[in-house]
Coordinates of C-alpha atoms and ligand atoms in Angstrom, one line a residue:
M1 CA -81.8 52.6 14.7
K2 CA -85.5 53.1 13.8
V3 CA -86.6 56.4 15.4
M4 CA -90.1 57.9 15.4
I5 CA -91.0 61.6 15.6
V6 CA -94.5 62.3 16.7
G7 CA -95.9 65.7 15.5
G8 CA -96.0 67.5 12.2
G9 CA -94.8 71.1 13.1
A10 CA -91.6 73.0 12.5
R11 CA -90.4 72.0 16.0
E12 CA -90.8 68.3 15.0
H13 CA -89.0 69.0 11.6
A14 CA -86.1 70.4 13.6
I15 CA -86.0 67.3 15.9
A16 CA -86.3 65.0 12.9
S17 CA -83.3 66.7 11.3
C18 CA -81.2 66.0 14.3
I19 CA -82.4 62.3 14.3
V20 CA -81.4 62.0 10.6
D21 CA -78.0 63.8 11.2
A22 CA -77.3 61.3 14.0
G23 CA -77.8 58.4 11.6
G24 CA -81.3 57.4 12.7
E25 CA -83.8 55.9 10.3
L26 CA -86.7 58.3 10.6
Y27 CA -90.4 57.4 10.9
A28 CA -93.1 60.0 11.6
Y29 CA -96.6 60.1 13.0
M30 CA -98.5 63.3 12.4
G31 CA -101.8 64.9 11.8
N32 CA -100.7 66.9 8.7
R33 CA -98.5 66.1 5.7
N34 CA -95.4 68.1 6.7
P35 CA -93.3 68.2 3.6
G36 CA -90.0 68.6 5.4
I37 CA -90.6 65.6 7.6
L38 CA -92.1 63.5 4.8
R39 CA -89.0 63.9 2.7
M40 CA -86.7 62.6 5.4
S41 CA -88.9 59.7 6.6
S42 CA -88.9 56.1 5.5
D43 CA -92.6 56.0 6.3
A44 CA -95.2 58.2 7.9
G45 CA -98.4 57.4 9.8
L46 CA -101.1 60.0 9.3
G47 CA -103.6 60.5 12.1
K48 CA -104.4 62.2 15.3
E49 CA -101.4 62.3 17.6
T50 CA -103.6 62.1 20.6
E51 CA -105.1 58.7 19.6
I52 CA -102.2 57.2 21.5
E53 CA -103.1 53.5 21.0
K54 CA -102.9 54.1 17.2
V55 CA -99.6 55.8 17.5
R56 CA -98.3 52.9 19.6
D57 CA -99.6 50.3 17.2
Y58 CA -97.9 52.1 14.3
A59 CA -94.6 52.3 16.3
V60 CA -94.8 48.6 17.1
S61 CA -95.7 47.6 13.5
K62 CA -92.6 49.5 12.3
R63 CA -90.4 48.1 15.0
I64 CA -89.5 51.6 16.3
E65 CA -86.8 51.6 19.0
M66 CA -86.8 55.2 20.1
A67 CA -89.5 57.9 19.9
F68 CA -89.3 61.7 20.3
I69 CA -92.6 63.4 21.0
G70 CA -93.0 67.0 20.0
P71 CA -96.4 68.4 21.1
E72 CA -97.8 68.4 24.6
A73 CA -101.2 66.9 23.8
P74 CA -100.0 63.3 23.2
L75 CA -97.7 63.6 26.2
N76 CA -100.7 64.7 28.3
A77 CA -102.7 61.8 27.0
G78 CA -100.0 59.3 28.2
L79 CA -98.2 58.4 25.0
V80 CA -94.9 57.9 26.8
D81 CA -96.4 55.5 29.3
I82 CA -97.8 53.2 26.6
L83 CA -94.7 53.4 24.4
K84 CA -92.5 52.4 27.3
E85 CA -94.9 49.5 28.1
A86 CA -94.3 48.4 24.5
G87 CA -90.5 48.5 25.1
I88 CA -89.8 51.7 23.1
A89 CA -87.4 54.2 24.5
A90 CA -89.7 57.3 24.5
V91 CA -88.1 60.6 25.2
G92 CA -90.7 62.6 27.1
P93 CA -92.4 62.6 30.5
T94 CA -95.1 60.1 31.7
G95 CA -98.6 61.4 31.9
A96 CA -98.1 62.0 35.7
A97 CA -94.9 64.0 35.2
A98 CA -96.5 66.0 32.3
R99 CA -98.8 67.6 34.9
L100 CA -96.0 70.1 35.3
E101 CA -97.4 71.7 32.1
T102 CA -100.9 70.4 31.9
S103 CA -102.0 71.6 35.4
K104 CA -100.8 75.0 36.4
E105 CA -102.3 74.2 39.8
F106 CA -100.0 71.2 40.2
M107 CA -97.0 73.2 39.1
R108 CA -97.6 76.1 41.5
N109 CA -98.4 73.7 44.4
L110 CA -95.2 71.8 43.8
M111 CA -93.2 75.0 43.9
S112 CA -94.8 76.1 47.2
K113 CA -94.6 72.6 48.8
Y114 CA -90.8 72.3 48.2
D115 CA -90.2 76.0 48.7
L116 CA -88.6 76.3 45.3
P117 CA -86.8 79.5 44.4
G118 CA -88.5 81.4 41.6
A119 CA -92.0 80.8 43.0
I120 CA -94.5 83.7 43.0
R121 CA -97.7 84.6 44.9
Y122 CA -100.7 82.8 43.5
G123 CA -104.1 81.3 44.3
V124 CA -106.4 78.8 42.6
F125 CA -110.2 79.5 42.9
S126 CA -113.4 77.9 41.9
D127 CA -115.4 80.7 43.5
A128 CA -115.5 84.0 41.6
A129 CA -116.0 86.1 44.8
E130 CA -112.9 84.6 46.4
A131 CA -110.9 85.1 43.2
A132 CA -112.0 88.8 43.2
S133 CA -110.9 89.4 46.7
F134 CA -107.4 87.9 46.0
I135 CA -107.2 90.1 42.9
E136 CA -107.9 93.1 45.1
E137 CA -105.1 92.0 47.5
L138 CA -102.5 91.6 44.7
G139 CA -103.5 94.6 42.6
Q140 CA -101.6 93.8 39.4
V141 CA -102.3 90.2 38.3
A142 CA -102.2 87.5 35.6
I143 CA -105.4 85.4 35.3
K144 CA -105.1 82.0 33.7
P145 CA -107.4 79.0 33.2
V146 CA -106.1 76.0 35.1
G147 CA -106.0 73.7 32.0
L148 CA -104.4 74.0 28.6
T149 CA -105.4 76.9 26.3
G150 CA -102.3 77.0 24.1
G151 CA -101.0 80.0 25.9
K152 CA -104.0 82.0 24.6
G153 CA -106.2 82.0 27.8
V154 CA -103.8 84.1 29.8
R155 CA -104.7 87.8 30.4
V156 CA -102.7 90.3 32.4
S157 CA -103.1 93.7 34.1
G158 CA -102.1 96.6 31.9
D159 CA -102.3 94.7 28.5
H160 CA -105.8 93.3 29.0
F161 CA -107.2 94.8 32.2
A162 CA -107.3 98.4 33.1
S163 CA -108.7 97.7 36.6
T164 CA -109.0 95.0 39.2
E165 CA -112.8 94.8 38.4
E166 CA -112.0 93.9 34.8
A167 CA -109.5 91.2 36.0
A168 CA -112.2 89.8 38.4
A169 CA -114.8 89.8 35.5
Y170 CA -112.4 87.6 33.4
A171 CA -111.7 85.3 36.4
R172 CA -115.5 84.9 36.7
E173 CA -115.8 84.1 33.0
V174 CA -113.1 81.5 33.2
I175 CA -114.9 79.8 36.1
E176 CA -118.4 80.1 34.6
N177 CA -117.5 78.9 31.1
S178 CA -114.9 76.3 32.3
I179 CA -112.3 77.9 29.9
G180 CA -109.4 75.4 29.6
G181 CA -111.7 72.5 30.5
S182 CA -112.1 73.2 34.2
A183 CA -114.2 75.6 36.3
R184 CA -111.2 76.9 38.1
V185 CA -108.9 79.9 37.7
V186 CA -105.3 80.7 38.6
V187 CA -104.6 84.2 39.9
E188 CA -101.0 85.2 40.0
E189 CA -99.0 88.3 40.9
L190 CA -98.0 90.2 37.8
L191 CA -94.3 89.7 36.9
V192 CA -92.5 92.6 35.3
G193 CA -89.3 92.1 33.2
E194 CA -88.1 90.3 30.1
E195 CA -89.2 86.8 29.3
F196 CA -86.8 84.1 28.3
T197 CA -86.9 80.3 27.7
L198 CA -84.5 77.8 29.1
Q199 CA -84.8 74.3 27.6
A200 CA -83.1 71.2 29.0
F201 CA -82.9 67.5 28.5
C202 CA -83.7 65.6 31.7
D203 CA -83.3 62.0 32.8
G204 CA -85.2 62.2 36.2
K205 CA -82.0 63.5 38.0
T206 CA -79.9 65.6 35.7
V207 CA -80.7 68.8 33.9
A208 CA -78.6 69.2 30.7
A209 CA -79.3 72.8 29.7
M210 CA -79.4 74.4 26.2
P211 CA -78.8 78.0 25.2
C212 CA -81.4 80.5 26.3
V213 CA -83.9 81.8 23.8
Q214 CA -86.3 84.7 23.7
D215 CA -89.6 84.1 21.9
H216 CA -92.1 86.7 20.6
K217 CA -95.6 85.7 21.5
R218 CA -97.5 88.8 20.2
A219 CA -98.8 88.6 16.6
Y220 CA -97.6 92.0 15.4
E221 CA -94.4 94.1 15.2
G222 CA -93.4 96.0 18.3
D223 CA -94.9 93.2 20.5
K224 CA -98.4 94.3 19.8
G225 CA -101.6 92.4 19.2
P226 CA -103.0 89.1 20.3
N227 CA -100.9 86.3 21.9
T228 CA -99.9 83.5 19.5
G229 CA -98.0 80.3 19.8
G230 CA -94.8 82.3 19.0
M231 CA -93.9 84.4 16.0
G232 CA -90.1 84.0 16.1
S233 CA -87.2 83.9 18.5
Y234 CA -83.5 84.5 18.8
S235 CA -80.5 83.3 20.8
Q236 CA -77.0 84.6 21.4
A237 CA -73.7 82.9 20.7
D238 CA -72.7 82.6 24.4
G239 CA -76.0 81.0 25.4
L240 CA -77.2 84.1 27.3
L241 CA -79.4 86.9 26.1
P242 CA -78.5 90.5 25.6
F243 CA -80.3 91.7 28.7
M244 CA -79.2 88.8 31.0
R245 CA -76.3 88.3 33.4
G246 CA -74.5 85.0 33.7
E247 CA -75.5 84.4 37.2
E248 CA -79.2 84.8 36.2
V249 CA -79.1 81.9 33.8
E250 CA -77.4 79.8 36.5
E251 CA -80.2 80.6 38.9
A252 CA -82.7 79.5 36.3
M253 CA -80.9 76.2 35.8
M254 CA -80.8 75.8 39.6
I255 CA -84.6 76.4 39.8
M256 CA -85.1 73.7 37.1
Q257 CA -82.8 71.3 39.0
R258 CA -84.7 71.8 42.2
T259 CA -87.9 71.2 40.3
L260 CA -86.6 67.9 39.0
D261 CA -85.5 67.0 42.5
A262 CA -89.0 67.8 43.8
M263 CA -90.7 65.7 41.1
R264 CA -88.5 62.7 42.1
E265 CA -89.5 63.3 45.7
E266 CA -93.1 63.3 44.6
G267 CA -92.7 59.9 43.1
C268 CA -93.0 61.0 39.5
P269 CA -89.5 61.6 38.2
Y270 CA -89.4 63.9 35.2
S271 CA -87.6 62.8 32.0
G272 CA -87.7 64.2 28.5
V273 CA -87.3 67.8 27.6
L274 CA -88.2 70.5 30.2
Y275 CA -89.0 74.0 28.9
G276 CA -88.7 76.6 31.6
Q277 CA -90.5 79.9 30.7
F278 CA -89.1 82.6 33.0
M279 CA -89.6 86.2 33.6
L280 CA -86.3 87.9 34.4
T281 CA -87.4 90.4 37.1
A282 CA -85.4 92.9 39.1
K283 CA -85.2 90.2 41.8
G284 CA -84.0 87.4 39.4
P285 CA -85.7 84.8 37.3
R286 CA -89.3 83.7 38.2
V287 CA -91.1 80.8 36.7
I288 CA -94.0 81.8 34.4
E289 CA -94.7 78.2 33.4
Y290 CA -93.1 74.9 32.6
N291 CA -93.7 73.0 29.3
V292 CA -93.0 69.4 29.1
R293 CA -91.5 69.5 25.6
F294 CA -89.4 71.6 23.3
G295 CA -90.6 75.1 22.6
D296 CA -91.9 76.0 19.2
P297 CA -90.2 78.1 17.8
E298 CA -87.4 77.8 20.5
A299 CA -86.4 74.3 19.4
M300 CA -85.4 75.7 16.0
N301 CA -82.9 78.1 17.7
V302 CA -81.1 75.4 19.7
L303 CA -81.3 72.2 17.7
P304 CA -79.4 73.3 14.6
L305 CA -76.5 74.2 16.9
L306 CA -76.6 70.9 18.8
R307 CA -73.3 68.9 18.3
T308 CA -74.0 66.1 20.7
D309 CA -75.6 63.1 19.0
I310 CA -79.4 63.3 19.8
L311 CA -79.7 59.5 19.8
E312 CA -77.0 59.3 22.4
I313 CA -78.9 61.9 24.4
G314 CA -82.1 59.8 24.0
G315 CA -80.2 56.7 25.1
A316 CA -78.8 58.5 28.2
I317 CA -82.3 59.7 29.1
A318 CA -83.6 56.1 28.9
D319 CA -80.8 54.7 31.0
G320 CA -80.7 57.6 33.5
T321 CA -77.0 58.4 32.6
L322 CA -77.5 61.9 31.2
K323 CA -74.6 64.4 31.8
N324 CA -74.8 68.2 31.8
D325 CA -72.2 68.5 29.0
L326 CA -74.1 69.1 25.8
A327 CA -72.0 70.7 23.0
F328 CA -73.5 73.5 20.9
D329 CA -71.9 75.6 18.1
R330 CA -71.2 79.1 19.5
K331 CA -73.5 80.9 17.1
A332 CA -76.3 83.4 17.4
T333 CA -79.6 82.4 15.8
V334 CA -82.7 84.3 14.6
C335 CA -85.9 82.3 13.8
K336 CA -88.8 84.0 11.9
Y337 CA -92.1 82.3 11.4
I338 CA -94.1 82.6 8.3
V339 CA -97.8 82.5 9.3
P340 CA -101.1 82.7 7.4
R341 CA -102.5 86.2 7.0
G342 CA -104.8 86.9 10.0
Y343 CA -103.0 84.4 12.3
G344 CA -103.8 85.2 15.9
V345 CA -107.3 86.4 15.0
K346 CA -108.6 84.5 12.0
S347 CA -106.1 82.8 9.7
V348 CA -106.5 82.6 5.9
S349 CA -106.1 78.9 5.3
G350 CA -105.7 77.0 2.0
A351 CA -103.5 79.7 0.6
L352 CA -100.7 78.7 -1.7
I353 CA -97.1 79.4 -0.6
N354 CA -94.2 79.2 -3.1
V355 CA -90.8 78.2 -1.9
E356 CA -88.3 78.8 -4.8
G357 CA -84.6 78.4 -5.0
W358 CA -84.2 77.2 -1.4
T359 CA -81.3 75.2 -0.1
D360 CA -80.4 74.6 3.5
G361 CA -76.9 75.9 4.3
P362 CA -74.5 75.9 7.3
D363 CA -75.9 79.3 8.2
R364 CA -79.6 78.8 7.2
R365 CA -82.4 76.4 7.7
L366 CA -86.0 76.1 6.7
F367 CA -88.5 74.2 8.8
Y368 CA -92.0 73.3 7.6
A369 CA -94.9 73.6 10.1
A370 CA -98.6 73.2 9.8
V371 CA -98.9 73.2 6.0
N372 CA -100.1 70.5 3.6
E373 CA -98.3 69.4 0.5
E374 CA -100.5 68.4 -2.4
D375 CA -99.1 67.6 -5.8
G376 CA -95.8 69.3 -4.9
R377 CA -97.6 72.5 -3.9
I378 CA -97.7 73.9 -0.4
F379 CA -100.9 75.2 1.2
T380 CA -101.5 77.0 4.5
T381 CA -103.7 75.7 7.3
T382 CA -104.9 77.9 10.2
S383 CA -101.7 77.5 12.2
R384 CA -98.1 78.6 11.6
S385 CA -96.8 77.7 8.1
M386 CA -93.0 77.5 8.1
A387 CA -90.0 79.1 9.8
V388 CA -86.5 80.2 8.6
V389 CA -83.5 80.2 10.9
G390 CA -80.4 82.3 10.2
M391 CA -77.2 81.7 12.1
G392 CA -74.2 84.0 12.6
D393 CA -71.6 85.2 15.1
T394 CA -73.9 88.0 16.3
I395 CA -77.7 88.3 16.5
E396 CA -77.4 91.1 13.9
E397 CA -75.7 88.8 11.4
A398 CA -78.1 86.0 12.1
E399 CA -81.1 88.3 11.6
A400 CA -79.7 89.5 8.2
V401 CA -79.4 85.8 7.1
A402 CA -83.0 85.1 8.2
E403 CA -84.2 88.0 6.1
D404 CA -82.2 86.7 3.2
C405 CA -83.9 83.3 3.6
L406 CA -87.3 84.9 3.4
V407 CA -86.6 86.1 -0.2
C408 CA -87.2 82.5 -1.4
I409 CA -90.8 82.4 0.1
S410 CA -93.7 84.1 -1.5
S411 CA -97.5 84.2 -1.1
N412 CA -100.3 86.8 -1.1
D413 CA -101.6 85.5 2.2
I414 CA -98.7 85.2 4.6
F415 CA -97.3 87.4 7.4
V416 CA -93.9 87.7 9.0
R417 CA -92.7 89.8 12.0
H418 CA -89.7 91.4 10.4
D419 CA -88.7 93.2 13.6
I420 CA -87.6 90.0 15.5
G421 CA -83.9 90.1 16.1
K422 CA -83.4 93.6 14.5
P423 CA -80.9 95.8 16.4
E424 CA -83.7 98.3 17.4
S425 CA -85.9 95.6 19.0
I426 CA -82.9 94.1 20.8
Q427 CA -82.0 97.6 22.1
R428 CA -85.6 98.1 23.3
K429 CA -85.4 94.9 25.4
I430 CA -82.0 95.9 26.9
E431 CA -83.4 99.3 27.8
H432 CA -86.6 97.8 29.2
M433 CA -84.5 95.5 31.5
E434 CA -82.4 98.4 32.6
K435 CA -85.5 100.3 33.6
V436 CA -86.8 97.2 35.4
R437 CA -83.5 96.9 37.2
G438 CA -83.6 100.6 38.0
G439 CA -86.0 99.7 40.9
E440 CA -83.4 97.2 42.4
Ligands
AMP501 P1 -98.5 81.1 29.8 O1 -99.6 80.4 29.1 O2 -98.5 80.8 31.3 O3 -97.2 80.9 29.1 O4 -98.7 82.7 29.7 C1 -98.8 83.3 28.4 C2 -98.1 84.6 28.5 O5 -98.8 85.4 29.5 C3 -96.7 84.6 29.0 O6 -95.8 84.4 27.9 C4 -96.5 85.9 29.6 O7 -96.2 86.9 28.7 C5 -97.8 86.2 30.2 N1 -97.8 85.9 31.7 C6 -98.2 84.7 32.2 N2 -98.1 84.7 33.6 C7 -97.7 85.9 33.9 C8 -97.4 86.6 35.1 N3 -97.5 86.0 36.3 N4 -96.9 87.9 35.1 C9 -96.8 88.5 33.9 N5 -97.1 87.9 32.7 C10 -97.5 86.7 32.7
LIG502 N1 -93.0 79.2 22.2 C1 -93.9 78.9 23.2 C2 -94.1 77.5 23.4 O1 -93.6 76.6 22.7 O2 -94.9 77.1 24.3

């Protein structure tokens, strides 16, 4: 079967590997020359993934039968709608269903309208004075632009604001400067706990869940510094996380199921991959946001463990016959991103990265991200460069494998968060959750 991957990051490299493992003939459409994807593809279209007519024309010209779409931007632009019109089984939500991610206002309103568990107190404002008075009422808050800012427009009390006045000033700035593309701001109650990601394949009715993952958004070790797209992530062999109870992940799955039911009720059934970002609070999981795609890096934790054929999953999504019975290897994983020096503030791009003596193995994978290959040499762009994934029976073993992978990668201008998955950082998260639960 001819299968297309759209997107040129490490997440898409991981999806592409599953497609090839399942016997698919791979085609790619991407904005950069991702060396990992290029090596596996029969052909690649190079261009902006958001120019959806061009992506469709490419797919039609190559007689593509199924498409997986990695990033949110082409989904938001309606790529799935036009691929389906062209008779291609596209795994992803329609533009209308993608609003779960693209409009935080739509998502929060849906949760209130259907009284979904996991909802939180929030308000959406286009008037700065009204926003300020709601901020006073809540006290501790998260302030977010309504539209997409790549996770970087969100600021929270404690980390970014020392007072409600500072929070109100940022809310005003979001409105006045239309940060995220709209002169509106979301004000939410501050959630306290540990974050986790639950990803699931969906066919409009059924949620087929994958193991839980914890990402690390902050640029520097010890979870300090600016928010990024994600510096690395880990998962545990049993699909839970070290600070989580079994019934808590079941609750998160139930919240996602109820969300899917609500979307169907709204007349825009959701199919594709749904990414639930949750805060595990003392009262259980609460939804921070939904993304309408795999997480990056989180895709790299779960996809190398997936034993169910991804093309069969894609077919079941297209036919509406998905079952919640995916098979995964019972392994822990640790993913560490290699990023350009300065990433999160101002990246050094165009730097050479050497990858020497690398071979993928049953316990290790290397996924290329936003790099360009020129004459066999690999150069950084301003985004994340590549990621290694170690696998093992425990997180500790997987972390040691990930560190061993890094030995093959060298450059003067790269940065890695070595603390991700180390026993000390896992312990810190367990203790933090115990403290949060102390107030139960
Ligand atoms: P988002 O773009 O919604 O994923 O937010 C980016 C980051 O901001 C999240 O990963 C959280 O760390 C933090 N965040 C967002 N909303 C909240 C909230 N209501 N309470 C606490 N932290 C939040
Ligand atoms: N890891 C965060 C994201 O994919 O949105």
